Amino acid sequence: MENTQPEGGENNRDLEVAPALISVHPTQDSVAVAVGSDLRVFDLRGNCAVTLVDETGEAFHKDSIRAIRYGANGKLFVSSGDDKLVKVWSTDSWRCNASVCSEKRVSAVAVSNDGLIITSLEFSPDGRFIVTADRDFKIRVTVFPKKPLDGAHEIQSFCLGHTEFVSCLAFLFTVDYPQGFLVSGGGDSTVRLWDINPGTLLDTCEFGSKAGIVDYKGNEVSCSTVTDLCTIPGSNVVAVAVQSLQGILLVSCDLSSQTFGAVKVISNMGDSFIPTSLGCSSSAELLWTITGVSKPHGSNHNSLTCVRVLSGFKKTIPDAALPELTVVDDNEVPGAEKLLEKLQGSVTVEEEVFLAAAEAVKTSMCNLLIKKQYTTEKREFRKRGRNDKKTKH
Amino acid sequence: MLENEANPTISKSTGLPRKRFYRARAHSNPLSDSHFPVPISPSHVDYSLHYPQFFSSSGEVGSIKKVQFADVGCGFGGLLISLSTLFPETLMIGMELRDKVTEYVRERILALRTTNPGQYQNVSVVRTNSMKYIPNYFEKGQLTKMFFLFPDPHFKEKNHRRRVISPHLLDEYAYVLEAGGIIYTITDVEELGDWMKSCLENHPMFEALAEEELEADPAVKLLNTATEEGQKVARNEGQTFQAVYRRIAPSL
């Protein structure tokens, strides 16, 4: 594995866009979408759009939101991003409880069962471990400490094997396997299965060659980054969003033999629909997907967002074949037109914009996950926004 | 192996490499990405290349020896050379970021192996960035000793994150050290000495060695005298600041 410098063109940050994100409340009480700095929430119980209230010193996000997540018990919601702010919202009043300033732009957040921790991470299903993924191809498994505020220092293991940056993590667990297995996706076009306790790589799914996947230009997808992963709760199926792939992949997993099984492409989501983010509630009946990008800074164009929902997951026996999924009609989506209007910004979205979105997202993922090379002037310019100076005790 | 007599980089009289051909800047930015191969995991490291006498490449199930000492930022190799004869059965490795300096150490070891048959077979060097890739080289609890001699102080506040001892990196060093393993640090910069001691003191997985233990440990004596840097400080009658800690299991 060579540690080489990427060929980076210089990208003007003003032209950068952020992929649209979607997150679903654990009991599907609401659905949240982030497009650029805009956070949009639809309340499915009350069947109405939500107006967010933020009276903290730093009201709302000023720059692209990079991560959103509901807490496991559904009471909290967290959003964070390029403005170096992490905002914690209460899901009953949709008020912002706290705005925390972070030293760096935050790329991912998660909420534990008891509280809140901010880094790029996932919790293991039993809450014993915190798993973080990084750009240097490593996955670190840390023991969740008795006193979280003192920091998490005891490393349980490293999951090493990815040959490119690791972009997303998720846990696959069922009643029979409550501790679960870690699934990771990365820039090396693989989805990998791990036992986090010893840090063992159990299996690798090179989905590119497996499914003979073809991207929207008609080229074989052999080299494509995983943009998002979502495990379907209570099942052995992982939904995968892949850069350049229209639709999604479903990968099945045999938990007893600890290997990946069949890979299926779900391509009936519409031409050029390339999801940027996936979400699912614990009841696991629907897979919510979104595609879209924020509008570039200073641009007159609207941000482009489209939400599509897939159904067809049943509480099947683990050995069953991967399900056929169908796209839920707009008027059958929970919340229907009202939800789509709120989350998308409009009721219907033109298909032509999807391809532009896909290209823009590809560049943006590259920028996020591959270390950029700057000229000296640019580096000096960028340093102005630093806030990791000496803190007053 | 350089056999060429006309090669100026190797001294004719001692057979050892000449330092002046391997000079490099003292400071490197450990946060920048570099071009050198990185093993995907510890099992991907071919130790038969480093310690040919200990590992038969014919696949004999010989001793499954593992590296136990790591000199992080080994510089020109002074400490490793001293440790090699002090602990002849222990495998040890130096990690260095600078290309030329790594090359120098490699040549030095090869030359010493030739002029001292049977010795120096247990020491080697690898060019890598220890701030990023320590878990790629060593398994959990593999090391029994880790050395950090005269690390770059990175004086400016904004460069503190480049320091090789930090709360975050101590998590990784604790991971590769076995319980009971020892971390040795020394510097001639008082502020850095305070910093390293304070990081170690505040980390739940390290505790300070008692005076008696320090007296009894042969490796401690080498901290001040074994390296070029240490000898320079002694010549200038400077003060050194050491912090030697043991890796412990975290309290339940």
PDB file of N, CA, C and O in Angstrom, chain B residues 158-215:
ATOM      1  N   LYS B 158       1.005  26.794  18.063  1.00  0.00           N
ATOM      2  CA  LYS B 158       0.237  26.223  16.955  1.00  0.00           C
ATOM      3  C   LYS B 158       0.843  24.927  16.451  1.00  0.00           C
ATOM      4  O   LYS B 158       0.202  24.182  15.735  1.00  0.00           O
ATOM      5  N   ASN B 159       2.096  24.666  16.802  1.00  0.00           N
ATOM      6  CA  ASN B 159       2.732  23.430  16.362  1.00  0.00           C
ATOM      7  C   ASN B 159       2.721  22.346  17.421  1.00  0.00           C
ATOM      8  O   ASN B 159       3.279  21.281  17.217  1.00  0.00           O
ATOM      9  N   HIS B 160       2.102  22.616  18.548  1.00  0.00           N
ATOM     10  CA  HIS B 160       2.085  21.620  19.614  1.00  0.00           C
ATOM     11  C   HIS B 160       1.468  20.306  19.164  1.00  0.00           C
ATOM     12  O   HIS B 160       1.807  19.245  19.663  1.00  0.00           O
ATOM     13  N   ARG B 161       0.548  20.408  18.217  1.00  0.00           N
ATOM     14  CA  ARG B 161      -0.099  19.175  17.765  1.00  0.00           C
ATOM     15  C   ARG B 161       0.828  18.287  16.955  1.00  0.00           C
ATOM     16  O   ARG B 161       0.498  17.185  16.590  1.00  0.00           O
ATOM     17  N   ARG B 162       2.043  18.801  16.625  1.00  0.00           N
ATOM     18  CA  ARG B 162       3.002  17.971  15.921  1.00  0.00           C
ATOM     19  C   ARG B 162       3.885  17.195  16.891  1.00  0.00           C
ATOM     20  O   ARG B 162       4.735  16.423  16.479  1.00  0.00           O
ATOM     21  N   ARG B 163       3.716  17.467  18.189  1.00  0.00           N
ATOM     22  CA  ARG B 163       4.586  16.805  19.165  1.00  0.00           C
ATOM     23  C   ARG B 163       4.298  15.315  19.223  1.00  0.00           C
ATOM     24  O   ARG B 163       3.135  14.891  19.205  1.00  0.00           O
ATOM     25  N   VAL B 164       5.352  14.538  19.351  1.00  0.00           N
ATOM     26  CA  VAL B 164       5.207  13.086  19.289  1.00  0.00           C
ATOM     27  C   VAL B 164       4.615  12.505  20.577  1.00  0.00           C
ATOM     28  O   VAL B 164       4.128  11.376  20.575  1.00  0.00           O
ATOM     29  N   ILE B 165       4.680  13.269  21.678  1.00  0.00           N
ATOM     30  CA  ILE B 165       3.984  12.857  22.902  1.00  0.00           C
ATOM     31  C   ILE B 165       2.794  13.807  23.078  1.00  0.00           C
ATOM     32  O   ILE B 165       2.964  15.017  23.177  1.00  0.00           O
ATOM     33  N   SER B 166       1.618  13.238  23.093  1.00  0.00           N
ATOM     34  CA  SER B 166       0.403  14.032  23.280  1.00  0.00           C
ATOM     35  C   SER B 166      -0.631  13.099  23.892  1.00  0.00           C
ATOM     36  O   SER B 166      -0.487  11.883  23.794  1.00  0.00           O
ATOM     37  N   PRO B 167      -1.673  13.648  24.525  1.00  0.00           N
ATOM     38  CA  PRO B 167      -2.678  12.761  25.130  1.00  0.00           C
ATOM     39  C   PRO B 167      -3.262  11.765  24.125  1.00  0.00           C
ATOM     40  O   PRO B 167      -3.447  10.600  24.442  1.00  0.00           O
ATOM     41  N   HIS B 168      -3.510  12.245  22.926  1.00  0.00           N
ATOM     42  CA  HIS B 168      -4.108  11.359  21.920  1.00  0.00           C
ATOM     43  C   HIS B 168      -3.151  10.253  21.505  1.00  0.00           C
ATOM     44  O   HIS B 168      -3.517   9.081  21.436  1.00  0.00           O
ATOM     45  N   LEU B 169      -1.886  10.622  21.265  1.00  0.00           N
ATOM     46  CA  LEU B 169      -0.930   9.602  20.827  1.00  0.00           C
ATOM     47  C   LEU B 169      -0.594   8.628  21.948  1.00  0.00           C
ATOM     48  O   LEU B 169      -0.295   7.466  21.692  1.00  0.00           O
ATOM     49  N   LEU B 170      -0.676   9.096  23.193  1.00  0.00           N
ATOM     50  CA  LEU B 170      -0.423   8.176  24.307  1.00  0.00           C
ATOM     51  C   LEU B 170      -1.435   7.035  24.314  1.00  0.00           C
ATOM     52  O   LEU B 170      -1.129   5.932  24.743  1.00  0.00           O
ATOM     53  N   ASP B 171      -2.659   7.287  23.824  1.00  0.00           N
ATOM     54  CA  ASP B 171      -3.646   6.197  23.702  1.00  0.00           C
ATOM     55  C   ASP B 171      -3.060   5.103  22.805  1.00  0.00           C
ATOM     56  O   ASP B 171      -3.180   3.918  23.099  1.00  0.00           O
ATOM     57  N   GLU B 172      -2.436   5.521  21.704  1.00  0.00           N
ATOM     58  CA  GLU B 172      -1.907   4.537  20.753  1.00  0.00           C
ATOM     59  C   GLU B 172      -0.671   3.845  21.311  1.00  0.00           C
ATOM     60  O   GLU B 172      -0.493   2.646  21.119  1.00  0.00           O
ATOM     61  N   TYR B 173       0.169   4.610  22.005  1.00  0.00           N
ATOM     62  CA  TYR B 173       1.356   3.985  22.580  1.00  0.00           C
ATOM     63  C   TYR B 173       0.945   3.000  23.667  1.00  0.00           C
ATOM     64  O   TYR B 173       1.529   1.930  23.810  1.00  0.00           O
ATOM     65  N   ALA B 174      -0.086   3.346  24.437  1.00  0.00           N
ATOM     66  CA  ALA B 174      -0.594   2.429  25.468  1.00  0.00           C
ATOM     67  C   ALA B 174      -1.122   1.162  24.814  1.00  0.00           C
ATOM     68  O   ALA B 174      -1.012   0.066  25.360  1.00  0.00           O
ATOM     69  N   TYR B 175      -1.688   1.290  23.647  1.00  0.00           N
ATOM     70  CA  TYR B 175      -2.244   0.143  22.922  1.00  0.00           C
ATOM     71  C   TYR B 175      -1.145  -0.835  22.493  1.00  0.00           C
ATOM     72  O   TYR B 175      -1.280  -2.045  22.643  1.00  0.00           O
ATOM     73  N   VAL B 176      -0.019  -0.305  21.970  1.00  0.00           N
ATOM     74  CA  VAL B 176       1.024  -1.217  21.477  1.00  0.00           C
ATOM     75  C   VAL B 176       1.960  -1.715  22.582  1.00  0.00           C
ATOM     76  O   VAL B 176       2.689  -2.685  22.379  1.00  0.00           O
ATOM     77  N   LEU B 177       1.943  -1.064  23.730  1.00  0.00           N
ATOM     78  CA  LEU B 177       2.774  -1.516  24.846  1.00  0.00           C
ATOM     79  C   LEU B 177       2.022  -2.554  25.657  1.00  0.00           C
ATOM     80  O   LEU B 177       0.824  -2.410  25.891  1.00  0.00           O
ATOM     81  N   GLU B 178       2.737  -3.579  26.136  1.00  0.00           N
ATOM     82  CA  GLU B 178       2.063  -4.546  27.000  1.00  0.00           C
ATOM     83  C   GLU B 178       1.912  -3.925  28.389  1.00  0.00           C
ATOM     84  O   GLU B 178       2.631  -2.965  28.733  1.00  0.00           O
ATOM     85  N   ALA B 179       0.988  -4.470  29.167  1.00  0.00           N
ATOM     86  CA  ALA B 179       0.839  -3.971  30.538  1.00  0.00           C
ATOM     87  C   ALA B 179       2.160  -4.243  31.233  1.00  0.00           C
ATOM     88  O   ALA B 179       2.684  -5.351  31.178  1.00  0.00           O
ATOM     89  N   GLY B 180       2.740  -3.231  31.865  1.00  0.00           N
ATOM     90  CA  GLY B 180       4.066  -3.386  32.462  1.00  0.00           C
ATOM     91  C   GLY B 180       5.165  -2.868  31.550  1.00  0.00           C
ATOM     92  O   GLY B 180       6.319  -2.710  31.960  1.00  0.00           O
ATOM     93  N   GLY B 181       4.829  -2.613  30.286  1.00  0.00           N
ATOM     94  CA  GLY B 181       5.816  -2.080  29.352  1.00  0.00           C
ATOM     95  C   GLY B 181       6.210  -0.666  29.742  1.00  0.00           C
ATOM     96  O   GLY B 181       5.468   0.025  30.435  1.00  0.00           O
ATOM     97  N   ILE B 182       7.382  -0.235  29.310  1.00  0.00           N
ATOM     98  CA  ILE B 182       7.880   1.056  29.781  1.00  0.00           C
ATOM     99  C   ILE B 182       8.120   2.038  28.644  1.00  0.00           C
ATOM    100  O   ILE B 182       8.628   1.663  27.575  1.00  0.00           O
ATOM    101  N   ILE B 183       7.768   3.283  28.898  1.00  0.00           N
ATOM    102  CA  ILE B 183       7.983   4.359  27.938  1.00  0.00           C
ATOM    103  C   ILE B 183       9.053   5.285  28.512  1.00  0.00           C
ATOM    104  O   ILE B 183       8.986   5.689  29.669  1.00  0.00           O
ATOM    105  N   TYR B 184      10.082   5.553  27.728  1.00  0.00           N
ATOM    106  CA  TYR B 184      11.210   6.386  28.166  1.00  0.00           C
ATOM    107  C   TYR B 184      11.224   7.673  27.355  1.00  0.00           C
ATOM    108  O   TYR B 184      11.250   7.623  26.126  1.00  0.00           O
ATOM    109  N   THR B 185      11.237   8.813  28.040  1.00  0.00           N
ATOM    110  CA  THR B 185      11.331  10.077  27.311  1.00  0.00           C
ATOM    111  C   THR B 185      12.418  10.926  27.939  1.00  0.00           C
ATOM    112  O   THR B 185      12.633  10.896  29.151  1.00  0.00           O
ATOM    113  N   ILE B 186      13.110  11.671  27.085  1.00  0.00           N
ATOM    114  CA  ILE B 186      14.116  12.602  27.605  1.00  0.00           C
ATOM    115  C   ILE B 186      14.251  13.765  26.646  1.00  0.00           C
ATOM    116  O   ILE B 186      14.076  13.610  25.437  1.00  0.00           O
ATOM    117  N   THR B 187      14.543  14.951  27.184  1.00  0.00           N
ATOM    118  CA  THR B 187      14.741  16.126  26.364  1.00  0.00           C
ATOM    119  C   THR B 187      15.637  17.100  27.105  1.00  0.00           C
ATOM    120  O   THR B 187      15.779  17.014  28.325  1.00  0.00           O
ATOM    121  N   ASP B 188      16.217  18.033  26.344  1.00  0.00           N
ATOM    122  CA  ASP B 188      16.995  19.069  27.015  1.00  0.00           C
ATOM    123  C   ASP B 188      16.202  20.383  27.022  1.00  0.00           C
ATOM    124  O   ASP B 188      16.693  21.410  27.471  1.00  0.00           O
ATOM    125  N   VAL B 189      14.969  20.331  26.526  1.00  0.00           N
ATOM    126  CA  VAL B 189      14.117  21.523  26.520  1.00  0.00           C
ATOM    127  C   VAL B 189      13.160  21.419  27.699  1.00  0.00           C
ATOM    128  O   VAL B 189      12.292  20.546  27.730  1.00  0.00           O
ATOM    129  N   GLU B 190      13.325  22.297  28.681  1.00  0.00           N
ATOM    130  CA  GLU B 190      12.543  22.162  29.920  1.00  0.00           C
ATOM    131  C   GLU B 190      11.040  22.182  29.692  1.00  0.00           C
ATOM    132  O   GLU B 190      10.292  21.394  30.259  1.00  0.00           O
ATOM    133  N   GLU B 191      10.585  23.070  28.819  1.00  0.00           N
ATOM    134  CA  GLU B 191       9.140  23.192  28.581  1.00  0.00           C
ATOM    135  C   GLU B 191       8.576  21.907  27.987  1.00  0.00           C
ATOM    136  O   GLU B 191       7.498  21.449  28.364  1.00  0.00           O
ATOM    137  N   LEU B 192       9.359  21.311  27.104  1.00  0.00           N
ATOM    138  CA  LEU B 192       8.903  20.055  26.505  1.00  0.00           C
ATOM    139  C   LEU B 192       8.909  18.950  27.551  1.00  0.00           C
ATOM    140  O   LEU B 192       8.012  18.114  27.603  1.00  0.00           O
ATOM    141  N   GLY B 193       9.943  18.979  28.414  1.00  0.00           N
ATOM    142  CA  GLY B 193      10.032  17.982  29.478  1.00  0.00           C
ATOM    143  C   GLY B 193       8.821  18.062  30.387  1.00  0.00           C
ATOM    144  O   GLY B 193       8.228  17.043  30.750  1.00  0.00           O
ATOM    145  N   ASP B 194       8.429  19.282  30.721  1.00  0.00           N
ATOM    146  CA  ASP B 194       7.232  19.466  31.563  1.00  0.00           C
ATOM    147  C   ASP B 194       6.007  18.946  30.850  1.00  0.00           C
ATOM    148  O   ASP B 194       5.144  18.293  31.432  1.00  0.00           O
ATOM    149  N   TRP B 195       5.919  19.260  29.568  1.00  0.00           N
ATOM    150  CA  TRP B 195       4.760  18.843  28.759  1.00  0.00           C
ATOM    151  C   TRP B 195       4.638  17.328  28.730  1.00  0.00           C
ATOM    152  O   TRP B 195       3.576  16.770  28.972  1.00  0.00           O
ATOM    153  N   MET B 196       5.760  16.648  28.437  1.00  0.00           N
ATOM    154  CA  MET B 196       5.705  15.188  28.305  1.00  0.00           C
ATOM    155  C   MET B 196       5.354  14.549  29.643  1.00  0.00           C
ATOM    156  O   MET B 196       4.548  13.628  29.717  1.00  0.00           O
ATOM    157  N   LYS B 197       5.975  15.085  30.703  1.00  0.00           N
ATOM    158  CA  LYS B 197       5.708  14.523  32.031  1.00  0.00           C
ATOM    159  C   LYS B 197       4.239  14.714  32.386  1.00  0.00           C
ATOM    160  O   LYS B 197       3.585  13.824  32.918  1.00  0.00           O
ATOM    161  N   SER B 198       3.719  15.886  32.065  1.00  0.00           N
ATOM    162  CA  SER B 198       2.328  16.164  32.413  1.00  0.00           C
ATOM    163  C   SER B 198       1.363  15.310  31.599  1.00  0.00           C
ATOM    164  O   SER B 198       0.372  14.801  32.110  1.00  0.00           O
ATOM    165  N   CYS B 199       1.653  15.088  30.314  1.00  0.00           N
ATOM    166  CA  CYS B 199       0.803  14.213  29.493  1.00  0.00           C
ATOM    167  C   CYS B 199       0.775  12.811  30.077  1.00  0.00           C
ATOM    168  O   CYS B 199      -0.276  12.179  30.167  1.00  0.00           O
ATOM    169  N   LEU B 200       1.961  12.314  30.461  1.00  0.00           N
ATOM    170  CA  LEU B 200       2.048  10.952  30.994  1.00  0.00           C
ATOM    171  C   LEU B 200       1.377  10.869  32.351  1.00  0.00           C
ATOM    172  O   LEU B 200       0.647   9.922  32.647  1.00  0.00           O
ATOM    173  N   GLU B 201       1.593  11.881  33.175  1.00  0.00           N
ATOM    174  CA  GLU B 201       1.013  11.886  34.524  1.00  0.00           C
ATOM    175  C   GLU B 201      -0.510  11.867  34.450  1.00  0.00           C
ATOM    176  O   GLU B 201      -1.180  11.211  35.234  1.00  0.00           O
ATOM    177  N   ASN B 202      -1.068  12.617  33.499  1.00  0.00           N
ATOM    178  CA  ASN B 202      -2.527  12.727  33.397  1.00  0.00           C
ATOM    179  C   ASN B 202      -3.189  11.602  32.630  1.00  0.00           C
ATOM    180  O   ASN B 202      -4.408  11.531  32.553  1.00  0.00           O
ATOM    181  N   HIS B 203      -2.397  10.720  32.044  1.00  0.00           N
ATOM    182  CA  HIS B 203      -3.003   9.651  31.256  1.00  0.00           C
ATOM    183  C   HIS B 203      -3.321   8.472  32.169  1.00  0.00           C
ATOM    184  O   HIS B 203      -2.452   8.012  32.902  1.00  0.00           O
ATOM    185  N   PRO B 204      -4.554   7.971  32.132  1.00  0.00           N
ATOM    186  CA  PRO B 204      -4.949   6.913  33.067  1.00  0.00           C
ATOM    187  C   PRO B 204      -4.208   5.593  32.886  1.00  0.00           C
ATOM    188  O   PRO B 204      -4.253   4.740  33.765  1.00  0.00           O
ATOM    189  N   MET B 205      -3.509   5.436  31.765  1.00  0.00           N
ATOM    190  CA  MET B 205      -2.864   4.150  31.545  1.00  0.00           C
ATOM    191  C   MET B 205      -1.353   4.172  31.742  1.00  0.00           C
ATOM    192  O   MET B 205      -0.664   3.232  31.321  1.00  0.00           O
ATOM    193  N   PHE B 206      -0.845   5.221  32.357  1.00  0.00           N
ATOM    194  CA  PHE B 206       0.586   5.268  32.645  1.00  0.00           C
ATOM    195  C   PHE B 206       0.819   5.701  34.085  1.00  0.00           C
ATOM    196  O   PHE B 206       0.125   6.574  34.599  1.00  0.00           O
ATOM    197  N   GLU B 207       1.823   5.055  34.718  1.00  0.00           N
ATOM    198  CA  GLU B 207       2.206   5.521  36.059  1.00  0.00           C
ATOM    199  C   GLU B 207       3.721   5.637  36.109  1.00  0.00           C
ATOM    200  O   GLU B 207       4.438   4.875  35.442  1.00  0.00           O
ATOM    201  N   ALA B 208       4.192   6.572  36.925  1.00  0.00           N
ATOM    202  CA  ALA B 208       5.630   6.851  36.997  1.00  0.00           C
ATOM    203  C   ALA B 208       6.390   5.706  37.652  1.00  0.00           C
ATOM    204  O   ALA B 208       5.883   5.036  38.544  1.00  0.00           O
ATOM    205  N   LEU B 209       7.617   5.493  37.199  1.00  0.00           N
ATOM    206  CA  LEU B 209       8.473   4.490  37.843  1.00  0.00           C
ATOM    207  C   LEU B 209       9.051   5.095  39.115  1.00  0.00           C
ATOM    208  O   LEU B 209       9.335   6.286  39.173  1.00  0.00           O
ATOM    209  N   ALA B 210       9.223   4.257  40.111  1.00  0.00           N
ATOM    210  CA  ALA B 210       9.822   4.733  41.366  1.00  0.00           C
ATOM    211  C   ALA B 210      11.327   4.892  41.190  1.00  0.00           C
ATOM    212  O   ALA B 210      11.921   4.316  40.277  1.00  0.00           O
ATOM    213  N   GLU B 211      11.942   5.698  42.075  1.00  0.00           N
ATOM    214  CA  GLU B 211      13.392   5.940  42.008  1.00  0.00           C
ATOM    215  C   GLU B 211      14.209   4.661  41.923  1.00  0.00           C
ATOM    216  O   GLU B 211      15.120   4.550  41.102  1.00  0.00           O
ATOM    217  N   GLU B 212      13.852   3.677  42.785  1.00  0.00           N
ATOM    218  CA  GLU B 212      14.627   2.427  42.822  1.00  0.00           C
ATOM    219  C   GLU B 212      14.585   1.716  41.476  1.00  0.00           C
ATOM    220  O   GLU B 212      15.563   1.126  41.024  1.00  0.00           O
ATOM    221  N   GLU B 213      13.398   1.774  40.847  1.00  0.00           N
ATOM    222  CA  GLU B 213      13.256   1.095  39.556  1.00  0.00           C
ATOM    223  C   GLU B 213      14.108   1.785  38.491  1.00  0.00           C
ATOM    224  O   GLU B 213      14.724   1.136  37.647  1.00  0.00           O
ATOM    225  N   LEU B 214      14.147   3.125  38.552  1.00  0.00           N
ATOM    226  CA  LEU B 214      14.950   3.875  37.594  1.00  0.00           C
ATOM    227  C   LEU B 214      16.426   3.531  37.756  1.00  0.00           C
ATOM    228  O   LEU B 214      17.158   3.355  36.783  1.00  0.00           O
ATOM    229  N   GLU B 215      16.853   3.421  39.030  1.00  0.00           N
ATOM    230  CA  GLU B 215      18.253   3.091  39.314  1.00  0.00           C
ATOM    231  C   GLU B 215      18.603   1.730  38.740  1.00  0.00           C
ATOM    232  O   GLU B 215      19.692   1.523  38.221  1.00  0.00           O
TER     233      GLU B 215
END
